[in-house]
PDB file of C-alpha atoms in Angstrom:
ATOM      1  CA  MET X   1     -39.873 -14.869 -47.036  1.00 38.00           C
ATOM      2  CA  ILE X   2     -42.660 -13.271 -45.084  1.00 42.00           C
ATOM      3  CA  ARG X   3     -46.146 -14.769 -44.626  1.00 53.00           C
ATOM      4  CA  ASN X   4     -48.896 -12.592 -43.305  1.00 51.00           C
ATOM      5  CA  MET X   5     -52.615 -13.713 -42.556  1.00 72.00           C
ATOM      6  CA  ASN X   6     -55.525 -12.146 -40.861  1.00 84.00           C
ATOM      7  CA  SER X   7     -57.264 -13.489 -37.861  1.00 91.00           C
ATOM      8  CA  TYR X   8     -59.180 -16.757 -37.831  1.00 94.00           C
ATOM      9  CA  PRO X   9     -62.154 -17.778 -35.579  1.00 95.00           C
ATOM     10  CA  LEU X  10     -61.551 -20.926 -33.511  1.00 97.00           C
ATOM     11  CA  TYR X  11     -64.838 -20.661 -31.612  1.00 98.00           C
ATOM     12  CA  ASP X  12     -67.987 -18.560 -31.717  1.00 97.00           C
ATOM     13  CA  ASP X  13     -71.279 -19.260 -29.978  1.00 96.00           C
ATOM     14  CA  GLY X  14     -72.495 -15.625 -30.413  1.00 94.00           C
ATOM     15  CA  LYS X  15     -71.550 -14.503 -26.875  1.00 95.00           C
ATOM     16  CA  HIS X  16     -68.158 -16.180 -26.416  1.00 98.00           C
ATOM     17  CA  LYS X  17     -65.537 -15.984 -29.257  1.00 98.00           C
ATOM     18  CA  VAL X  18     -61.906 -17.237 -29.718  1.00 98.00           C
ATOM     19  CA  PHE X  19     -59.537 -16.118 -32.529  1.00 97.00           C
ATOM     20  CA  TRP X  20     -56.229 -17.046 -33.753  1.00 97.00           C
ATOM     21  CA  LEU X  21     -54.549 -13.717 -34.615  1.00 95.00           C
ATOM     22  CA  GLY X  22     -52.665 -14.396 -37.883  1.00 91.00           C
ATOM     23  CA  ILE X  23     -49.003 -15.007 -38.569  1.00 83.00           C
ATOM     24  CA  GLU X  24     -46.004 -13.551 -40.056  1.00 71.00           C
ATOM     25  CA  GLU X  25     -42.306 -14.659 -40.359  1.00 60.00           C
ATOM     26  CA  SER X  26     -38.929 -12.869 -40.335  1.00 57.00           C
ATOM     27  CA  GLU X  27     -35.821 -14.417 -41.694  1.00 50.00           C
ATOM     28  CA  ASP X  28     -34.465 -14.733 -38.185  1.00 52.00           C
ATOM     29  CA  GLU X  29     -37.222 -16.925 -36.831  1.00 52.00           C
ATOM     30  CA  LYS X  30     -36.033 -20.139 -38.632  1.00 55.00           C
ATOM     31  CA  GLY X  31     -39.514 -21.586 -38.915  1.00 53.00           C
ATOM     32  CA  ILE X  32     -40.503 -21.193 -35.361  1.00 75.00           C
ATOM     33  CA  LEU X  33     -43.522 -18.919 -35.848  1.00 84.00           C
ATOM     34  CA  THR X  34     -45.512 -17.473 -32.896  1.00 89.00           C
ATOM     35  CA  ASN X  35     -49.207 -17.752 -32.353  1.00 94.00           C
ATOM     36  CA  GLN X  36     -51.245 -15.111 -30.427  1.00 96.00           C
ATOM     37  CA  TYR X  37     -54.895 -15.667 -29.436  1.00 98.00           C
ATOM     38  CA  LEU X  38     -57.829 -13.489 -28.406  1.00 98.00           C
ATOM     39  CA  VAL X  39     -60.664 -14.640 -26.202  1.00 98.00           C
ATOM     40  CA  VAL X  40     -63.713 -12.386 -26.054  1.00 98.00           C
ATOM     41  CA  ASP X  41     -66.683 -12.796 -23.686  1.00 98.00           C
ATOM     42  CA  GLY X  42     -69.303 -10.034 -23.559  1.00 91.00           C
ATOM     43  CA  GLY X  43     -67.515  -6.699 -23.379  1.00 93.00           C
ATOM     44  CA  GLU X  44     -64.200  -8.194 -22.053  1.00 98.00           C
ATOM     45  CA  ALA X  45     -61.224  -9.657 -23.883  1.00 98.00           C
ATOM     46  CA  ALA X  46     -58.104 -11.649 -22.963  1.00 98.00           C
ATOM     47  CA  LEU X  47     -55.018 -11.538 -25.154  1.00 98.00           C
ATOM     48  CA  ILE X  48     -53.058 -14.763 -24.782  1.00 98.00           C
ATOM     49  CA  GLU X  49     -49.344 -14.892 -25.584  1.00 96.00           C
ATOM     50  CA  PRO X  50     -49.268 -11.242 -26.944  1.00 94.00           C
ATOM     51  CA  GLY X  51     -45.782 -11.634 -28.497  1.00 89.00           C
ATOM     52  CA  GLY X  52     -42.670  -9.714 -29.082  1.00 86.00           C
ATOM     53  CA  PHE X  53     -41.969  -6.310 -30.696  1.00 85.00           C
ATOM     54  CA  PHE X  54     -41.919  -7.174 -34.416  1.00 82.00           C
ATOM     55  CA  VAL X  55     -45.346  -8.903 -34.464  1.00 89.00           C
ATOM     56  CA  PHE X  56     -47.007  -6.038 -32.582  1.00 91.00           C
ATOM     57  CA  SER X  57     -48.380  -4.110 -35.408  1.00 91.00           C
ATOM     58  CA  ARG X  58     -50.017  -7.180 -37.066  1.00 91.00           C
ATOM     59  CA  VAL X  59     -51.480  -8.421 -33.682  1.00 94.00           C
ATOM     60  CA  LEU X  60     -52.772  -4.894 -32.800  1.00 96.00           C
ATOM     61  CA  LYS X  61     -54.407  -4.518 -36.148  1.00 95.00           C
ATOM     62  CA  ASN X  62     -56.140  -7.917 -35.991  1.00 96.00           C
ATOM     63  CA  VAL X  63     -57.242  -7.379 -32.337  1.00 97.00           C
ATOM     64  CA  SER X  64     -58.657  -4.032 -33.302  1.00 97.00           C
ATOM     65  CA  SER X  65     -60.763  -5.590 -36.054  1.00 96.00           C
ATOM     66  CA  ILE X  66     -62.411  -7.619 -33.550  1.00 97.00           C
ATOM     67  CA  VAL X  67     -62.674  -5.393 -30.287  1.00 97.00           C
ATOM     68  CA  PRO X  68     -61.253  -2.041 -29.250  1.00 97.00           C
ATOM     69  CA  PRO X  69     -58.005  -2.628 -27.249  1.00 97.00           C
ATOM     70  CA  THR X  70     -59.595  -0.779 -24.361  1.00 96.00           C
ATOM     71  CA  GLN X  71     -61.773  -3.951 -23.869  1.00 97.00           C
ATOM     72  CA  ILE X  72     -58.704  -6.069 -23.128  1.00 98.00           C
ATOM     73  CA  LYS X  73     -58.867  -7.080 -19.487  1.00 98.00           C
ATOM     74  CA  TYR X  74     -55.908  -9.423 -19.386  1.00 98.00           C
ATOM     75  CA  LEU X  75     -52.535  -9.749 -21.119  1.00 97.00           C
ATOM     76  CA  MET X  76     -51.860 -13.423 -20.373  1.00 98.00           C
ATOM     77  CA  TYR X  77     -48.282 -14.685 -20.570  1.00 96.00           C
ATOM     78  CA  SER X  78     -47.368 -18.343 -20.250  1.00 95.00           C
ATOM     79  CA  HIS X  79     -43.802 -17.597 -19.352  1.00 91.00           C
ATOM     80  CA  GLN X  80     -40.933 -15.069 -19.696  1.00 90.00           C
ATOM     81  CA  ASP X  81     -39.421 -15.638 -23.127  1.00 86.00           C
ATOM     82  CA  PRO X  82     -39.027 -12.503 -25.245  1.00 87.00           C
ATOM     83  CA  ASP X  83     -41.167 -13.932 -28.023  1.00 84.00           C
ATOM     84  CA  VAL X  84     -43.985 -13.886 -25.581  1.00 86.00           C
ATOM     85  CA  VAL X  85     -43.333 -10.778 -23.449  1.00 86.00           C
ATOM     86  CA  ALA X  86     -41.128  -8.284 -25.426  1.00 86.00           C
ATOM     87  CA  GLY X  87     -44.119  -6.290 -26.705  1.00 90.00           C
ATOM     88  CA  LEU X  88     -45.431  -5.578 -23.204  1.00 91.00           C
ATOM     89  CA  ASN X  89     -44.541  -1.881 -23.167  1.00 90.00           C
ATOM     90  CA  LEU X  90     -46.603  -1.358 -26.309  1.00 92.00           C
ATOM     91  CA  TRP X  91     -49.564  -3.237 -25.014  1.00 93.00           C
ATOM     92  CA  PHE X  92     -49.533  -1.273 -21.882  1.00 92.00           C
ATOM     93  CA  GLU X  93     -49.876   1.859 -23.890  1.00 92.00           C
ATOM     94  CA  TYR X  94     -52.534   0.626 -26.456  1.00 95.00           C
ATOM     95  CA  ALA X  95     -54.552  -1.409 -23.817  1.00 95.00           C
ATOM     96  CA  PRO X  96     -54.484   0.952 -20.871  1.00 93.00           C
ATOM     97  CA  LEU X  97     -57.032  -1.031 -18.760  1.00 94.00           C
ATOM     98  CA  ALA X  98     -55.400  -4.429 -19.211  1.00 95.00           C
ATOM     99  CA  LYS X  99     -53.673  -6.260 -16.416  1.00 95.00           C
ATOM    100  CA  LEU X 100     -50.490  -8.288 -16.986  1.00 95.00           C
ATOM    101  CA  VAL X 101     -50.982 -11.928 -15.900  1.00 96.00           C
ATOM    102  CA  ILE X 102     -47.752 -14.013 -15.493  1.00 96.00           C
ATOM    103  CA  SER X 103     -46.176 -16.523 -12.994  1.00 96.00           C
ATOM    104  CA  ASP X 104     -45.306 -15.128  -9.593  1.00 96.00           C
ATOM    105  CA  LEU X 105     -41.768 -16.258 -10.417  1.00 94.00           C
ATOM    106  CA  TRP X 106     -41.401 -13.735 -13.201  1.00 91.00           C
ATOM    107  CA  VAL X 107     -43.165 -10.644 -11.766  1.00 91.00           C
ATOM    108  CA  ARG X 108     -39.905  -9.221 -10.427  1.00 88.00           C
ATOM    109  CA  PHE X 109     -38.342  -9.412 -13.920  1.00 86.00           C
ATOM    110  CA  ILE X 110     -40.939  -7.159 -15.536  1.00 85.00           C
ATOM    111  CA  PRO X 111     -39.201  -3.867 -14.690  1.00 82.00           C
ATOM    112  CA  HIS X 112     -36.175  -5.124 -16.681  1.00 81.00           C
ATOM    113  CA  LEU X 113     -38.398  -4.817 -19.698  1.00 76.00           C
ATOM    114  CA  ALA X 114     -38.488  -1.083 -18.996  1.00 67.00           C
ATOM    115  CA  VAL X 115     -42.129  -1.620 -17.872  1.00 72.00           C
ATOM    116  CA  LEU X 116     -43.447   0.253 -14.826  1.00 66.00           C
ATOM    117  CA  SER X 117     -46.200  -2.217 -14.004  1.00 67.00           C
ATOM    118  CA  ALA X 118     -47.186  -1.419 -10.474  1.00 67.00           C
ATOM    119  CA  GLY X 119     -50.782  -1.906  -9.930  1.00 81.00           C
ATOM    120  CA  ARG X 120     -51.136  -3.634 -13.365  1.00 90.00           C
ATOM    121  CA  THR X 121     -49.518  -7.068 -12.601  1.00 92.00           C
ATOM    122  CA  ILE X 122     -51.211 -10.194 -11.383  1.00 95.00           C
ATOM    123  CA  GLY X 123     -48.865 -12.966 -10.292  1.00 95.00           C
ATOM    124  CA  ILE X 124     -50.081 -16.518 -10.788  1.00 98.00           C
ATOM    125  CA  PRO X 125     -49.413 -18.820  -7.844  1.00 98.00           C
ATOM    126  CA  ASP X 126     -47.587 -22.032  -8.564  1.00 97.00           C
ATOM    127  CA  LYS X 127     -50.729 -24.062  -8.338  1.00 97.00           C
ATOM    128  CA  GLY X 128     -52.649 -21.983 -10.891  1.00 98.00           C
ATOM    129  CA  ALA X 129     -55.737 -19.720 -10.658  1.00 98.00           C
ATOM    130  CA  ASP X 130     -59.013 -18.838 -12.324  1.00 98.00           C
ATOM    131  CA  PHE X 131     -59.512 -15.603 -14.198  1.00 98.00           C
ATOM    132  CA  LYS X 132     -63.003 -14.323 -14.782  1.00 98.00           C
ATOM    133  CA  LEU X 133     -63.726 -13.035 -18.240  1.00 98.00           C
ATOM    134  CA  GLY X 134     -67.220 -11.669 -18.777  1.00 97.00           C
ATOM    135  CA  LYS X 135     -69.323 -14.749 -17.761  1.00 97.00           C
ATOM    136  CA  SER X 136     -66.560 -17.301 -18.510  1.00 98.00           C
ATOM    137  CA  ILE X 137     -63.484 -18.647 -16.769  1.00 98.00           C
ATOM    138  CA  ILE X 138     -59.929 -19.019 -18.046  1.00 98.00           C
ATOM    139  CA  LYS X 139     -57.857 -21.338 -15.911  1.00 98.00           C
ATOM    140  CA  ALA X 140     -54.115 -20.974 -15.501  1.00 98.00           C
ATOM    141  CA  VAL X 141     -52.932 -24.614 -15.666  1.00 98.00           C
ATOM    142  CA  PRO X 142     -49.486 -25.380 -14.039  1.00 98.00           C
ATOM    143  CA  SER X 143     -46.988 -26.354 -16.805  1.00 97.00           C
ATOM    144  CA  HIS X 144     -43.750 -25.813 -14.881  1.00 97.00           C
ATOM    145  CA  TYR X 145     -40.409 -26.929 -16.374  1.00 95.00           C
ATOM    146  CA  LEU X 146     -42.209 -27.225 -19.758  1.00 95.00           C
ATOM    147  CA  HIS X 147     -39.935 -25.489 -20.606  1.00 92.00           C
ATOM    148  CA  SER X 148     -39.794 -22.557 -18.044  1.00 93.00           C
ATOM    149  CA  PRO X 149     -39.604 -23.203 -14.372  1.00 93.00           C
ATOM    150  CA  GLY X 150     -42.557 -20.919 -14.022  1.00 95.00           C
ATOM    151  CA  ASN X 151     -44.906 -21.884 -16.887  1.00 96.00           C
ATOM    152  CA  PHE X 152     -48.635 -21.934 -17.315  1.00 98.00           C
ATOM    153  CA  SER X 153     -51.067 -23.165 -19.958  1.00 98.00           C
ATOM    154  CA  PHE X 154     -54.378 -21.354 -20.185  1.00 98.00           C
ATOM    155  CA  TYR X 155     -57.680 -23.272 -20.432  1.00 98.00           C
ATOM    156  CA  ASP X 156     -60.767 -21.590 -21.780  1.00 98.00           C
ATOM    157  CA  GLU X 157     -63.574 -23.415 -20.160  1.00 98.00           C
ATOM    158  CA  LYS X 158     -66.396 -22.208 -22.413  1.00 98.00           C
ATOM    159  CA  SER X 159     -64.732 -23.137 -25.778  1.00 98.00           C
ATOM    160  CA  GLY X 160     -62.743 -26.165 -24.390  1.00 98.00           C
ATOM    161  CA  ILE X 161     -59.534 -24.668 -25.970  1.00 98.00           C
ATOM    162  CA  LEU X 162     -56.253 -25.189 -24.126  1.00 98.00           C
ATOM    163  CA  PHE X 163     -53.556 -22.660 -24.977  1.00 98.00           C
ATOM    164  CA  SER X 164     -50.633 -24.913 -24.212  1.00 97.00           C
ATOM    165  CA  SER X 165     -47.543 -22.442 -24.428  1.00 95.00           C
ATOM    166  CA  ASP X 166     -44.533 -24.192 -25.899  1.00 94.00           C
ATOM    167  CA  ILE X 167     -46.001 -27.700 -25.345  1.00 97.00           C
ATOM    168  CA  GLY X 168     -46.997 -28.778 -28.817  1.00 96.00           C
ATOM    169  CA  ALA X 169     -44.735 -26.390 -30.548  1.00 95.00           C
ATOM    170  CA  ALA X 170     -43.486 -27.177 -34.019  1.00 94.00           C
ATOM    171  CA  ALA X 171     -40.480 -25.870 -36.131  1.00 90.00           C
ATOM    172  CA  PHE X 172     -41.569 -25.869 -39.795  1.00 89.00           C
ATOM    173  CA  THR X 173     -39.149 -26.227 -42.648  1.00 82.00           C
ATOM    174  CA  ASP X 174     -38.686 -23.398 -45.116  1.00 76.00           C
ATOM    175  CA  GLY X 175     -41.771 -22.777 -47.155  1.00 76.00           C
ATOM    176  CA  GLU X 176     -43.988 -25.082 -45.062  1.00 83.00           C
ATOM    177  CA  TRP X 177     -46.798 -23.976 -42.696  1.00 87.00           C
ATOM    178  CA  TYR X 178     -50.436 -24.966 -41.876  1.00 91.00           C
ATOM    179  CA  LEU X 179     -52.775 -23.773 -39.138  1.00 94.00           C
ATOM    180  CA  PHE X 180     -54.353 -27.184 -38.245  1.00 96.00           C
ATOM    181  CA  VAL X 181     -52.648 -30.596 -37.855  1.00 97.00           C
ATOM    182  CA  GLU X 182     -54.210 -32.862 -40.563  1.00 96.00           C
ATOM    183  CA  ASP X 183     -51.487 -35.587 -40.693  1.00 97.00           C
ATOM    184  CA  PHE X 184     -50.360 -36.223 -37.086  1.00 97.00           C
ATOM    185  CA  ASP X 185     -47.599 -38.819 -38.083  1.00 97.00           C
ATOM    186  CA  ASP X 186     -46.014 -36.378 -40.612  1.00 96.00           C
ATOM    187  CA  HIS X 187     -46.298 -33.509 -38.119  1.00 96.00           C
ATOM    188  CA  LEU X 188     -44.126 -35.308 -35.639  1.00 96.00           C
ATOM    189  CA  ARG X 189     -41.035 -34.491 -37.717  1.00 94.00           C
ATOM    190  CA  HIS X 190     -41.752 -30.819 -36.856  1.00 94.00           C
ATOM    191  CA  MET X 191     -42.142 -31.399 -33.075  1.00 95.00           C
ATOM    192  CA  GLU X 192     -39.954 -34.145 -31.733  1.00 93.00           C
ATOM    193  CA  GLY X 193     -36.605 -32.353 -31.775  1.00 90.00           C
ATOM    194  CA  PHE X 194     -38.103 -29.235 -30.283  1.00 91.00           C
ATOM    195  CA  HIS X 195     -39.795 -31.155 -27.486  1.00 92.00           C
ATOM    196  CA  ARG X 196     -36.741 -33.352 -26.572  1.00 92.00           C
ATOM    197  CA  ARG X 197     -34.661 -30.212 -26.221  1.00 90.00           C
ATOM    198  CA  TYR X 198     -36.966 -27.555 -24.810  1.00 90.00           C
ATOM    199  CA  MET X 199     -39.095 -29.664 -22.411  1.00 94.00           C
ATOM    200  CA  SER X 200     -36.841 -30.217 -19.419  1.00 92.00           C
ATOM    201  CA  SER X 201     -38.442 -33.085 -17.524  1.00 93.00           C
ATOM    202  CA  THR X 202     -40.163 -36.267 -18.561  1.00 95.00           C
ATOM    203  CA  LYS X 203     -41.820 -36.518 -15.135  1.00 95.00           C
ATOM    204  CA  ALA X 204     -43.173 -33.016 -15.528  1.00 96.00           C
ATOM    205  CA  LEU X 205     -44.486 -33.673 -18.958  1.00 96.00           C
ATOM    206  CA  ARG X 206     -46.386 -36.777 -17.852  1.00 97.00           C
ATOM    207  CA  ALA X 207     -47.851 -34.947 -14.959  1.00 97.00           C
ATOM    208  CA  TRP X 208     -49.120 -32.296 -17.312  1.00 98.00           C
ATOM    209  CA  VAL X 209     -50.659 -34.797 -19.567  1.00 98.00           C
ATOM    210  CA  ARG X 210     -52.477 -36.527 -16.656  1.00 98.00           C
ATOM    211  CA  HIS X 211     -53.886 -33.153 -15.553  1.00 97.00           C
ATOM    212  CA  VAL X 212     -54.866 -32.014 -19.008  1.00 98.00           C
ATOM    213  CA  ARG X 213     -56.748 -35.281 -19.685  1.00 98.00           C
ATOM    214  CA  LYS X 214     -59.058 -34.419 -16.836  1.00 97.00           C
ATOM    215  CA  LEU X 215     -59.886 -31.105 -18.416  1.00 98.00           C
ATOM    216  CA  LYS X 216     -60.938 -32.905 -21.675  1.00 98.00           C
ATOM    217  CA  PRO X 217     -59.928 -30.087 -24.053  1.00 98.00           C
ATOM    218  CA  LYS X 218     -61.541 -30.167 -27.524  1.00 98.00           C
ATOM    219  CA  VAL X 219     -58.609 -28.076 -29.053  1.00 98.00           C
ATOM    220  CA  ILE X 220     -54.933 -27.613 -28.090  1.00 98.00           C
ATOM    221  CA  SER X 221     -53.428 -24.384 -29.359  1.00 98.00           C
ATOM    222  CA  PRO X 222     -49.702 -24.051 -28.834  1.00 97.00           C
ATOM    223  CA  GLN X 223     -47.588 -20.784 -28.957  1.00 94.00           C
ATOM    224  CA  HIS X 224     -45.776 -22.155 -32.058  1.00 92.00           C
ATOM    225  CA  GLY X 225     -46.746 -24.324 -34.858  1.00 91.00           C
ATOM    226  CA  ALA X 226     -50.162 -25.860 -35.681  1.00 95.00           C
ATOM    227  CA  ILE X 227     -53.328 -26.391 -33.763  1.00 97.00           C
ATOM    228  CA  PHE X 228     -54.544 -29.792 -32.609  1.00 98.00           C
ATOM    229  CA  ARG X 229     -58.267 -30.575 -32.835  1.00 97.00           C
ATOM    230  CA  ASP X 230     -60.662 -33.585 -33.104  1.00 96.00           C
ATOM    231  CA  GLU X 231     -58.782 -36.883 -32.924  1.00 97.00           C
ATOM    232  CA  HIS X 232     -55.401 -35.230 -33.091  1.00 98.00           C
ATOM    233  CA  VAL X 233     -55.881 -33.894 -29.480  1.00 98.00           C
ATOM    234  CA  GLY X 234     -55.783 -37.480 -28.141  1.00 98.00           C
ATOM    235  CA  LYS X 235     -52.964 -38.472 -30.466  1.00 98.00           C
ATOM    236  CA  PHE X 236     -50.905 -35.611 -29.229  1.00 98.00           C
ATOM    237  CA  LEU X 237     -51.456 -36.431 -25.536  1.00 98.00           C
ATOM    238  CA  ASP X 238     -50.684 -40.102 -26.229  1.00 98.00           C
ATOM    239  CA  TRP X 239     -47.407 -39.215 -27.986  1.00 97.00           C
ATOM    240  CA  LEU X 240     -46.308 -36.808 -25.091  1.00 97.00           C
ATOM    241  CA  GLU X 241     -47.010 -39.367 -22.453  1.00 96.00           C
ATOM    242  CA  ASN X 242     -44.468 -41.815 -24.028  1.00 95.00           C
ATOM    243  CA  LEU X 243     -41.811 -39.239 -24.927  1.00 95.00           C
ATOM    244  CA  GLU X 244     -38.581 -38.892 -22.990  1.00 93.00           C
ATOM    245  CA  VAL X 245     -37.331 -35.306 -22.918  1.00 93.00           C
ATOM    246  CA  GLY X 246     -34.690 -32.908 -21.313  1.00 90.00           C
ATOM    247  CA  ILE X 247     -32.578 -34.004 -18.533  1.00 86.00           C
ATOM    248  CA  ASP X 248     -33.595 -37.692 -19.169  1.00 82.00           C
ATOM    249  CA  VAL X 249     -31.978 -37.788 -22.670  1.00 81.00           C
ATOM    250  CA  PHE X 250     -29.362 -35.029 -22.130  1.00 79.00           C
ATOM    251  CA  GLU X 251     -26.427 -37.285 -21.123  1.00 70.00           C
ATOM    252  CA  LYS X 252     -26.876 -39.650 -24.056  1.00 67.00           C
ATOM    253  CA  GLU X 253     -27.533 -37.016 -26.770  1.00 68.00           C
ATOM    254  CA  PHE X 254     -24.839 -34.565 -25.848  1.00 68.00           C
ATOM    255  CA  TYR X 255     -22.086 -36.673 -24.382  1.00 68.00           C
ATOM    256  CA  GLY X 256     -22.843 -40.089 -25.913  1.00 65.00           C
ATOM    257  CA  GLU X 257     -23.015 -41.778 -22.563  1.00 59.00           C
TER     258      GLU X 257
END
């Protein structure tokens, strides 16, 4: 089964706009569908979590319906997984003015993607950084060990949207999908197993929650699954704060000890 949708506006005040860039599914993805996002301010754009090879045509088409790819200033990658970065070669060709933004930890891996990125790569220091887009700021928020050791969320200050990488990811069952979380308690069945396995540290997760609460996001948009808004933002953060994950549950779940 393949699903395909066009872009959807998450925020628009006339000058600053944020879009979710549609979705599609291959038989190999097993319900873990990828989300890509576009932030536009003035004549500049940032493509967040651009995605792998097989989604490229759909993402390019939807981006091009909003802005010319030559207006893309940043290709912003939360971490190094192939479902995030594997389309980089194509984006470097179609968005020739764009700079690659990724953790300092992963800069040296970029050539292994057959990408010659000299002069087009911006490494994010571990403590994060601010990126100017038009008259707005996108903050790289440290999210290390959630799940990658060099991981960032991206916070768009103008819209109040936090692009949370794999934090908040959901794995849908066959034939089930929705863009926004409407029933948080029911949505947990799509999230819990993923977070227990892919988030590596309870301590890191709780530190991230504390920092994110200070940002007061209005919307949390993960790389996989559904988007949290309104009261579901607080419910999601409360749930994460009390969840044990990764190495803290590994021994018991995998060895029965």
